[in-house]
XYZ file of C-alpha atoms in Angstrom:
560
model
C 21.193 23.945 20.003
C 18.347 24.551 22.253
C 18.067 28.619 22.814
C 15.216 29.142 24.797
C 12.524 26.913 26.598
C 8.933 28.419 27.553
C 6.556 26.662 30.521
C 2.688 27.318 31.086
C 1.101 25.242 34.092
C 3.204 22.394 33.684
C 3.657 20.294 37.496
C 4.233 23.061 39.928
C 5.242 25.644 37.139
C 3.212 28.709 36.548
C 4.867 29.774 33.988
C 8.943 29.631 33.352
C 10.973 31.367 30.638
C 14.225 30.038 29.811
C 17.280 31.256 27.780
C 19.831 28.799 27.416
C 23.602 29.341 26.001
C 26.191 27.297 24.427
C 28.880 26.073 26.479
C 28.073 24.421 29.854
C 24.485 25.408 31.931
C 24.673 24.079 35.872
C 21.192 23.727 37.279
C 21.281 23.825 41.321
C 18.738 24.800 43.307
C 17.029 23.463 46.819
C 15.830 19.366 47.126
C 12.514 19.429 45.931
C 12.400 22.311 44.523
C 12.057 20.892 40.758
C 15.586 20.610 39.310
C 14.845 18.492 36.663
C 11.543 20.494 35.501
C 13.087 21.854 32.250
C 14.228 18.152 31.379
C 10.968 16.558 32.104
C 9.391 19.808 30.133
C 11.952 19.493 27.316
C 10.967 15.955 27.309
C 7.729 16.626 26.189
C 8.748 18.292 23.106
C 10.818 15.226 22.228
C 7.935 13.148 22.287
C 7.376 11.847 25.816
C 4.313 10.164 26.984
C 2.154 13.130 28.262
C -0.395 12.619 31.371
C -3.324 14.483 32.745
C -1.498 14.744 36.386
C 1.024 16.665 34.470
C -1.358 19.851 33.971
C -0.841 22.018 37.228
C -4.451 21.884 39.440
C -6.925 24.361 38.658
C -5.717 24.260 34.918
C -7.370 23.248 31.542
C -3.827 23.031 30.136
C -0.221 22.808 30.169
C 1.923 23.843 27.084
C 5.499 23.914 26.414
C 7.670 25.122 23.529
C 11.323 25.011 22.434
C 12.977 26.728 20.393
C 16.127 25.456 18.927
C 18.944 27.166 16.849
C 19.224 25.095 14.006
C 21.388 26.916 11.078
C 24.292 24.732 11.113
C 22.533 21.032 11.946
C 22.568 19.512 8.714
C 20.672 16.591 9.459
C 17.637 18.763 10.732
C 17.306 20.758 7.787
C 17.166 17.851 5.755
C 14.689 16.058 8.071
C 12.436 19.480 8.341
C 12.487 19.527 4.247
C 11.816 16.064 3.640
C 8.456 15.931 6.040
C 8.156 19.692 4.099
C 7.970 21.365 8.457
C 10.502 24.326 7.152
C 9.472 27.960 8.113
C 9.663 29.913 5.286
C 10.303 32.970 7.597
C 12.879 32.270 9.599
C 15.100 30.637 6.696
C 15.883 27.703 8.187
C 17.667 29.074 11.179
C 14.768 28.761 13.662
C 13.226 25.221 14.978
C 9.525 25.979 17.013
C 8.598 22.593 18.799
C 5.153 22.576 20.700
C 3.347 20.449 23.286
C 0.116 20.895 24.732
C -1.497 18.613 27.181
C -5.507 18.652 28.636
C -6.358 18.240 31.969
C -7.815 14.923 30.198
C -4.607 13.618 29.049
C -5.096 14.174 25.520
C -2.051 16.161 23.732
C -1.110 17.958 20.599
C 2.405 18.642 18.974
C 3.113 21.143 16.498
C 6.313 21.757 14.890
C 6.880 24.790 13.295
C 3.061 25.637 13.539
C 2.109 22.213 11.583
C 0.530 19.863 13.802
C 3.231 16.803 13.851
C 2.414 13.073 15.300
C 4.489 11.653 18.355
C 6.628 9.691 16.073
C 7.931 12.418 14.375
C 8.763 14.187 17.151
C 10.774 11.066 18.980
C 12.670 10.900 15.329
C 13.162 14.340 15.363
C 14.232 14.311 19.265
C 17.103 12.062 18.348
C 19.227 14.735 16.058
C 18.574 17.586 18.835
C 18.900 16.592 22.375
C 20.597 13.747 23.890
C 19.152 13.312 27.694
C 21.087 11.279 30.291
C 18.809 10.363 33.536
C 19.843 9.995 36.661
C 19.168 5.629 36.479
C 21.275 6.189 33.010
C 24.596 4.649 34.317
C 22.432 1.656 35.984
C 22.016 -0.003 32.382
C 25.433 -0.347 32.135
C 24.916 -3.315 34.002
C 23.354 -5.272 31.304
C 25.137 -6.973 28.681
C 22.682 -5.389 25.764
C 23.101 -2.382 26.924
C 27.279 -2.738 27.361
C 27.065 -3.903 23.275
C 25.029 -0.742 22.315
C 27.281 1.698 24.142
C 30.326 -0.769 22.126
C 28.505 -0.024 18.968
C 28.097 3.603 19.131
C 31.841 4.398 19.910
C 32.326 1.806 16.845
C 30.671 3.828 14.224
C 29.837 0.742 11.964
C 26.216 1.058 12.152
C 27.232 -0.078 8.424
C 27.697 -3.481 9.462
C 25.007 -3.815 12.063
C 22.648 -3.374 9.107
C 24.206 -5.908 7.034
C 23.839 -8.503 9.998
C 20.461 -7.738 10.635
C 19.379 -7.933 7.086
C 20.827 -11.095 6.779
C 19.499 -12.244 10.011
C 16.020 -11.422 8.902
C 16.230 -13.152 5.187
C 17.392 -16.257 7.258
C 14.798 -16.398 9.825
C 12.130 -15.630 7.023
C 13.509 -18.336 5.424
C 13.823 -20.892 7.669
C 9.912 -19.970 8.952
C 8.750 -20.789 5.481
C 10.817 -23.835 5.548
C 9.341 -25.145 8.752
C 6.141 -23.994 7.704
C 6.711 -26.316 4.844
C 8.326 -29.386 6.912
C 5.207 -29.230 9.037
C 2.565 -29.988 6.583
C 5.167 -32.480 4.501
C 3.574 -35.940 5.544
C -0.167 -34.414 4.811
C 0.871 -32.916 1.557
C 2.240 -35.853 0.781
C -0.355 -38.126 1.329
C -2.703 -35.461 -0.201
C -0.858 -35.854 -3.383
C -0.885 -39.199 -3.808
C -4.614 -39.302 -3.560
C -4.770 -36.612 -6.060
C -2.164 -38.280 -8.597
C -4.981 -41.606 -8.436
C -7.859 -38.563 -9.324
C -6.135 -36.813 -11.763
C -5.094 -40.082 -13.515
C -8.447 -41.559 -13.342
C -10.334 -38.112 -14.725
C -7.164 -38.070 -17.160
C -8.290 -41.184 -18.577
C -11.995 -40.452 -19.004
C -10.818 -37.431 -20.458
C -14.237 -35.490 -20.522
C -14.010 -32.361 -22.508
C -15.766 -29.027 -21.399
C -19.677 -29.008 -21.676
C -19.312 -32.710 -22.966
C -22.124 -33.772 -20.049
C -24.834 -31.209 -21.597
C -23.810 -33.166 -25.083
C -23.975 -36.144 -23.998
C -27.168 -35.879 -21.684
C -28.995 -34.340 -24.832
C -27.892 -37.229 -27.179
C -28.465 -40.180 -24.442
C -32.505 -38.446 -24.316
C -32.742 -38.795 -28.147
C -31.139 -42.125 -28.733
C -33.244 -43.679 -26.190
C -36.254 -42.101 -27.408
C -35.107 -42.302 -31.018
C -38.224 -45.288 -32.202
C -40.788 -43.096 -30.547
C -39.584 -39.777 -32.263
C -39.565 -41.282 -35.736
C -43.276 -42.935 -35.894
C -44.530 -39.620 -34.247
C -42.512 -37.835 -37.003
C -44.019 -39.735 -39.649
C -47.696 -39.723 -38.391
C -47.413 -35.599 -38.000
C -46.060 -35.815 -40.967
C -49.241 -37.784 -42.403
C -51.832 -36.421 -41.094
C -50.442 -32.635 -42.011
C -49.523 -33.664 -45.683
C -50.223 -36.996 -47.140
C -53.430 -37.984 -45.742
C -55.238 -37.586 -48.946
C -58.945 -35.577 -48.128
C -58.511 -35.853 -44.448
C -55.001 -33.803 -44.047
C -54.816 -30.943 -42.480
C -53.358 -29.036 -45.639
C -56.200 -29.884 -47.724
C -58.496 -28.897 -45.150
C -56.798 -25.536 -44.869
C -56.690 -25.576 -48.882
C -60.405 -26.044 -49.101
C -61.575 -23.430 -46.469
C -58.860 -20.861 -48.353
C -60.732 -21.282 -51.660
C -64.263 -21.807 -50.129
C -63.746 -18.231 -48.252
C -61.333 -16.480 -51.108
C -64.635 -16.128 -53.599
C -67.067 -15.132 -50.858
C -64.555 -12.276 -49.641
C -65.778 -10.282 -52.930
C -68.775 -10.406 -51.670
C -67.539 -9.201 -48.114
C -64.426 -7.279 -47.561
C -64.144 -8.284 -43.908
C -63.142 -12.195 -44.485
C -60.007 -10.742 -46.397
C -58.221 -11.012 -42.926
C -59.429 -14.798 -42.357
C -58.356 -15.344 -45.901
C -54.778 -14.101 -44.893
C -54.503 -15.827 -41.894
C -55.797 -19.205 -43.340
C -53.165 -18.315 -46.363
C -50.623 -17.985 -43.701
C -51.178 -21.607 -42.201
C -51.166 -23.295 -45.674
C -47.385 -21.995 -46.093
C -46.753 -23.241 -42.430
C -48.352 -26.311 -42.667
C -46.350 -26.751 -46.207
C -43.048 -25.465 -44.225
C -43.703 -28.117 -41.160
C -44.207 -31.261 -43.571
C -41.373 -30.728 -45.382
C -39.105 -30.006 -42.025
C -40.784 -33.109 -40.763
C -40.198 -35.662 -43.639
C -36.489 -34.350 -43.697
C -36.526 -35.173 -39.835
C -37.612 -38.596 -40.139
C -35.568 -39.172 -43.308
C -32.562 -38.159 -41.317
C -33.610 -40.053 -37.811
C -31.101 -43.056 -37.601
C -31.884 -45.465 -35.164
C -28.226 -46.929 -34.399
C -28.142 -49.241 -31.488
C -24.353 -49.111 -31.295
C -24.267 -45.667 -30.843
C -26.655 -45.933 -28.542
C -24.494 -48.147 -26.099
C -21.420 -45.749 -26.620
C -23.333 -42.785 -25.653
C -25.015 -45.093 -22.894
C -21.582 -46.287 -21.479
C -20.064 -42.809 -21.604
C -22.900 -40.977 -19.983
C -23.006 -43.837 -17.118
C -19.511 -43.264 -16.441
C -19.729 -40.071 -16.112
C -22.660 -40.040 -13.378
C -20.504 -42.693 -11.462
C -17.239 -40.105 -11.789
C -19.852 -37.501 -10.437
C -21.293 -39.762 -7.731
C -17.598 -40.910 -6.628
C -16.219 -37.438 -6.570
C -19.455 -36.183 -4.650
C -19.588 -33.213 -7.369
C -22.910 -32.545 -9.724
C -21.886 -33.998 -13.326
C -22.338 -30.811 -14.948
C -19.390 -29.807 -12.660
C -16.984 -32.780 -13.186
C -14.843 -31.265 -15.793
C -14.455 -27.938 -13.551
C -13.658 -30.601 -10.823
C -10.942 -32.655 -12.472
C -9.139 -29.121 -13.787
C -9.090 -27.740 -10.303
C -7.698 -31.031 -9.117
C -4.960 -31.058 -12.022
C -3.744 -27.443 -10.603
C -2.871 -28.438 -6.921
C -1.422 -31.267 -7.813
C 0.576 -28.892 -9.842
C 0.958 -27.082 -7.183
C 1.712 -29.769 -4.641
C 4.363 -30.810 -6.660
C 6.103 -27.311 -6.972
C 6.184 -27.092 -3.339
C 8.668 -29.850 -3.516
C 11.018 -27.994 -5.148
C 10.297 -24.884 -3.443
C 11.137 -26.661 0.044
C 14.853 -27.758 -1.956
C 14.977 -24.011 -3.044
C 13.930 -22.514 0.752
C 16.542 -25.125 2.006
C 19.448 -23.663 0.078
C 17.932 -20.069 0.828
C 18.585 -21.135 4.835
C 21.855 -22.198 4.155
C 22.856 -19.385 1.807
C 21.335 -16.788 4.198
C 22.629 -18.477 7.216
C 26.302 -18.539 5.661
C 26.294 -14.863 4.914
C 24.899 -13.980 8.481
C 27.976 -15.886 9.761
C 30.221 -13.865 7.358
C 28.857 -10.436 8.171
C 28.379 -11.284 11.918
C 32.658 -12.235 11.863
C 33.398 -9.103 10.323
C 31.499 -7.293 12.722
C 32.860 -8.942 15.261
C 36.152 -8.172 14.283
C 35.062 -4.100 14.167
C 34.044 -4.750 17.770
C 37.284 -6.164 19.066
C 39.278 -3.133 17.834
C 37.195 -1.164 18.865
C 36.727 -2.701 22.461
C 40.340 -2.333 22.895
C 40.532 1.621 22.056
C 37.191 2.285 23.909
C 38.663 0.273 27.236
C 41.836 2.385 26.910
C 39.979 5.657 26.894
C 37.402 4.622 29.747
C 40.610 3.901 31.884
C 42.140 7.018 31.556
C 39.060 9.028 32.284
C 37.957 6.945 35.343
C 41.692 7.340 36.796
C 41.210 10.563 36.786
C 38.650 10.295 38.660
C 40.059 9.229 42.051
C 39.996 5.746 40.697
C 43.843 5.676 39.516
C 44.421 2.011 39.940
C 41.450 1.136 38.616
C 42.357 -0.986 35.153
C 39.202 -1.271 32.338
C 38.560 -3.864 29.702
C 36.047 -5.009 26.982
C 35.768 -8.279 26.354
C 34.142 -9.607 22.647
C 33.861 -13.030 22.666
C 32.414 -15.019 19.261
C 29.911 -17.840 19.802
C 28.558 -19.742 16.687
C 26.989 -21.979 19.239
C 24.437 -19.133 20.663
C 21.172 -18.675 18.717
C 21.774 -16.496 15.959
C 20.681 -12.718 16.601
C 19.889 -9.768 14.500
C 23.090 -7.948 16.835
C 25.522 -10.890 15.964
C 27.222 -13.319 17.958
C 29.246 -11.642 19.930
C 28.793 -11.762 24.054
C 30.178 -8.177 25.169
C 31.137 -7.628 28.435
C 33.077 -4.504 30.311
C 35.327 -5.851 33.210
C 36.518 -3.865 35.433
C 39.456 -3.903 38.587
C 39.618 -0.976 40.945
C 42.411 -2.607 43.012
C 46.277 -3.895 42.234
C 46.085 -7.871 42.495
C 42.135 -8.452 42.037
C 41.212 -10.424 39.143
C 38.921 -8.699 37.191
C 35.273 -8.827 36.733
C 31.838 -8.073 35.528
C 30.821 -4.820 36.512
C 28.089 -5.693 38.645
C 29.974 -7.524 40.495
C 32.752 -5.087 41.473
C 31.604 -1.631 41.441
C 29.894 0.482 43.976
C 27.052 2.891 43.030
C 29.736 6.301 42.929
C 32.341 4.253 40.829
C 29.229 3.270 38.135
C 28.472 6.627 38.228
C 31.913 7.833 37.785
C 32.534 5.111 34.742
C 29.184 6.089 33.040
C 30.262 9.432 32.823
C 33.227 8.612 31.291
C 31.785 6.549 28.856
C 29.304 9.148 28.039
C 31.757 12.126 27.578
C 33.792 9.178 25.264
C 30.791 8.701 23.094
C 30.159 12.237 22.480
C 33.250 12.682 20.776
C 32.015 13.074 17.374
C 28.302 13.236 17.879
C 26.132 15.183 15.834
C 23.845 15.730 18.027
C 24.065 19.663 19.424
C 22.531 18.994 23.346
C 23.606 16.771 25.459
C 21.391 16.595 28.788
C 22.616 14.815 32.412
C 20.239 15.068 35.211
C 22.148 14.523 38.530
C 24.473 11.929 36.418
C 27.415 12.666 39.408
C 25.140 10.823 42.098
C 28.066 9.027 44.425
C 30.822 11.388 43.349
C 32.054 13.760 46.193
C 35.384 15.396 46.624
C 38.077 15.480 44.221
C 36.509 13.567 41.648
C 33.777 15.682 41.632
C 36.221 18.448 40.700
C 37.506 15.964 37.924
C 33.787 15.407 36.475
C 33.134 19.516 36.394
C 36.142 19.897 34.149
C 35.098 17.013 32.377
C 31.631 18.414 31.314
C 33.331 21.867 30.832
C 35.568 20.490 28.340
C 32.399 18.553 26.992
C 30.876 22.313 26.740
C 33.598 23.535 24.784
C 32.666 20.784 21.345
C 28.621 20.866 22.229
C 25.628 23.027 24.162
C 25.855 20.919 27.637
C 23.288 20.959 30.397
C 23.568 19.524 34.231
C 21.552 19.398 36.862
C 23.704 18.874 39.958
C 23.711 18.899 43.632
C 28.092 19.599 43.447
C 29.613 22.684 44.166
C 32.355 21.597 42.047
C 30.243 20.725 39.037
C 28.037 23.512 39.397
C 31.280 26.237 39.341
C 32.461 24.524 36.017
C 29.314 25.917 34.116
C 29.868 29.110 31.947
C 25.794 29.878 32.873
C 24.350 29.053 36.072
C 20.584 28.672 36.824
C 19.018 28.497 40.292
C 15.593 26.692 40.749
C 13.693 27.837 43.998
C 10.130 26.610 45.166
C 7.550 29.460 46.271
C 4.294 28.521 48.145
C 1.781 30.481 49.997
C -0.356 27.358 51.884
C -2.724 27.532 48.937
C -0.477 27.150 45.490
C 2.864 26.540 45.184
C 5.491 27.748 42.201
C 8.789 26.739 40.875
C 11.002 29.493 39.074
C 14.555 29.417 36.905
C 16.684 32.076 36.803
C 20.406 32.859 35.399
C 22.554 33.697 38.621
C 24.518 36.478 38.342
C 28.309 36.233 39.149
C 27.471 37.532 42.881
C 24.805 35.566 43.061
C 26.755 32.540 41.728
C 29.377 32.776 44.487
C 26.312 32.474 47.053
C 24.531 29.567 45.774
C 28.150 27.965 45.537
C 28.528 28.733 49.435
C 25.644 27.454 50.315
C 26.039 24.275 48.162
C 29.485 24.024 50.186
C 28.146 24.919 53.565
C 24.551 24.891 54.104
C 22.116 27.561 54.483
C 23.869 29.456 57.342
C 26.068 31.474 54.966
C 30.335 32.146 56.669
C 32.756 34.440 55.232
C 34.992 31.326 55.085
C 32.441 29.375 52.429
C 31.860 32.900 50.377
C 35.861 32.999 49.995
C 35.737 29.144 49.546
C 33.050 29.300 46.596
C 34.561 32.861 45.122
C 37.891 30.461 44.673
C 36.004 27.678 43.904
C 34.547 29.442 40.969
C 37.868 31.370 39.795
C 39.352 28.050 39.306
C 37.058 27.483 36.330
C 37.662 31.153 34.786
């Protein structure tokens, strides 16, 4: 529960200390005077959106920090460990949140001393405090909101899941399935075209590199008459052209220069190099004759290669890709047809998966359904019997769940959830915002917000002027109400009612100080004395009689 609440320059705070108790804590004070400071402070902490006009003028900064008792919440020990934000001091028995805001607008949140993101503290915000505004009881008007409140007092958050995940495997689904529709008549013409390519390419039936093979071979063949006599005249003139060849010229310089080198060492070099040649010029001829020995000139082969390579250039031309590339080309082509083809039977398959997903969202959204309508019947008894205690004893409460296959399917269900309500014998009953006036919403909120505490974990619960509308006798009703709510959880109210504000076990008075220049809020804990007074002059005004002293001194007995 939340033990103790600490304000620096926050609004028209200077600074405000704050112990809080369990049990009940009344808030009163003068209009204006900043009631519902600690919330909006407290809100901070729990992640609120923070804003430079929140730092009080003449300020760098505003910071706030709560401190909660936290040795029996479960779930917050187990949320502190698992995003490792335990104190190691304090044994898990002390929460620290922190908030500071710039007179820029720029904030920082710590908790525990580690710096934390917003996010963490909104998730963390949700297992300590649960804050009621004063527009709270307004959303009852809307059917969402009349289905969430339904939900909560349900407990099958079980079920919700299950609808919703089967809600979202449909709707991804039946995207991809339109996604697929759309494009059918293009894909389909696209693969028809292809099936002509592939089958065409198919036939030719060009192996990898076969171009570079071919192109090669096509150069020889048609060159093939012009190689060979070139071969064989080399071939003469470097070997067989008796005196005049170039190996017996070679030969004769070799022998010519071999004698004289005896004479002088420096030819033996020449005589090395020209002995070189002669086994080169030896090597060559013989390469050579084997060459044109092996040269066949075969004119059918020649048109086969000719054919083939001409094909294959009007392939290229005709599929507007270099030839070198065609085989590349016609492999690609082979795999989206492929993969044309499985889409087929991937838009049967995403078919079923609609149907299939859609089926189970229809079972799961019956059987929720069904949780809701046994639940909307105890919830509607309960609400009645609160709000006829409060000065509304005629009224008569319902919930109606009604189950529409024919409304767009939802990741909530199909259920349409509506509270009607009849405040009067003999008037048909209706929508709420139809029949109630602003006190009786206020008045039926309440009740449903003291019903859906029952068995919340959550350790705070927060209302902030909630009994707007309520005077009197139910006013009375609604401060034993929240006492008895104090009694199972740490409650806190900031009211204007005498009779509210005498049900709290604590009572804190907010006044508003100013000297022309400045001005200051301050919070403190009224004494019992001091509790009768404020009491009186909630009763009677600011001219304090012995009659309203007695009158609040009563007023508050009846709550001991």
């Amino acid at each position: 529960m939340l033990v103790h609440l600490s304000i620096k320059n926050l609004a028209i705070v200077k600074t405000l200390d704050i112990d809080f108790r369990q049990g009940l804590s009344v808030v009163t004070g003068e209009t204006g005077a900043g009631k519902s400071i600690a919330i909006d402070a407290l809100g901070l902490c729990l992640g609120e959106r923070a804003e430079a006009s929140m730092v009080r003028a003449g300020n760098n900064k505003a910071e706030v920090c709560a401190t909660f008792d936290i040795k029996s919440l479960k779930q917050v020990n187990e949320w502190l460990a698992g995003h490792d934000l335990c104190q190691d001091d304090e044994a898990n028995s002390e929460l620290l949140i922190r908030r500071v805001v710039s007179s820029e607008g720029r904030s920082k949140a710590y908790i525990n001393g580690s710096p934390a993101p917003l996010q963490q503290l909104k998730e963390l915000g949700l297992l300590l405090v649960n804050i009621h505004g004063q527009h709270a009881h307004q959303l009852l008007l809307k059917a969402e909101n009349q289905r969430q409140v339904l939900d909560r007092f349900a407990d099958h958050q079980a079920m919700q899941d299950e609808v919703k995940q089967f809600y979202q495997k449909w709707l991804e689904s039946k995207k991809q399935l339109e996604q697929l529709q759309l494009g059918q008549q293009q894909r389909s013409d696209r693969r028809n075209l292809l099936a002509y390519q592939v089958q065409e390419l198919d036939e030719f039936a060009l192996i990898e590199d076969e171009f570079t093979s071919l192109e090669s071979e096509h150069k020889k063949l048609s060159h093939s008459q012009t190689l060979l006599e070139q071969a064989q005249q080399s071939f003469y003139r470097l070997y067989e052209a008796d005196e005049h060849s170039a190996l017996t010229a070679v030969q004769s310089s070799l022998d010519s220069l071999s004698e004289l080198q005896h004479h002088d060492p420096d030819l033996g070099p020449i005589v090395g190099i020209l002995n070189e040649a002669l086994i080169n010029i030896d090597e060559a001829s013989v390469q050579l004759r084997h060459y044109a020995d092996n040269l066949e000139i075969d004119p059918m082969r020649m048109n086969q290669v000719e054919q083939r390579y001409s094909q294959a250039m009007d392939l290229a031309r005709k599929h507007n890709v270099n030839p070198e590339q065609l085989y590349q080309y016609h492999q690609s082509l082979v795999v989206e047809l492929a993969q044309l083809n499985s889409d087929d039977s991937v838009l049967d398959s995403l078919q079923q998966d609609v149907q299939k997903y859609l089926d189970s969202y229809l079972q799961s959204a019956r059987k929720l359904s069904k949780s809701r309508y046994l639940a909307s019947k105890k919830l509607a008894v309960q609400v009645e019997s609160y709000i006829q205690q409060m000065n509304m004893d005629k009224a008569t409460f319902t919930v109606d769940v009604n189950f529409d296959e024919s409304i767009p399917p939802s990741a909530m269900g199909l259920d349409k959830v509506a509270f009607m309500i009849s405040t009067n014998p003999g008037i048909q009953a209706d929508t709420l915002d139809k029949v109630v006036s602003g006190g009786e919403l206020s008045r039926i909120g309440l009740a449903i917000q003291v019903i859906s505490t029952n068995g919340n974990q959550i350790p705070t619960m927060i209302f902030d002027e909630v009994d707007t509308g309520i005077s009197g006798p139910t006013a009375s009703v609604v401060g034993k109400l929240l006492r008895k709510l104090g009694a199972s959880c740490q409650v806190i109210c900031v009211t204007h009612l005498p009779q509210v504000a005498a049900s709290g076990h604590q009572q804190m008075f907010v006044t508003k100080f100013t000297d022309d220049k400045t001005t200051e809020t301050h919070m403190i804990c009224l004494k019992e004395n001091e509790r009768i007074e404020e009491l009186a002059r909630l009763l009677a005004g600011d001219v304090l009689t012995s009659s309203a002293i007695a009158n609040a001194e009563e007023l508050l007995n009846s709550y001991q």
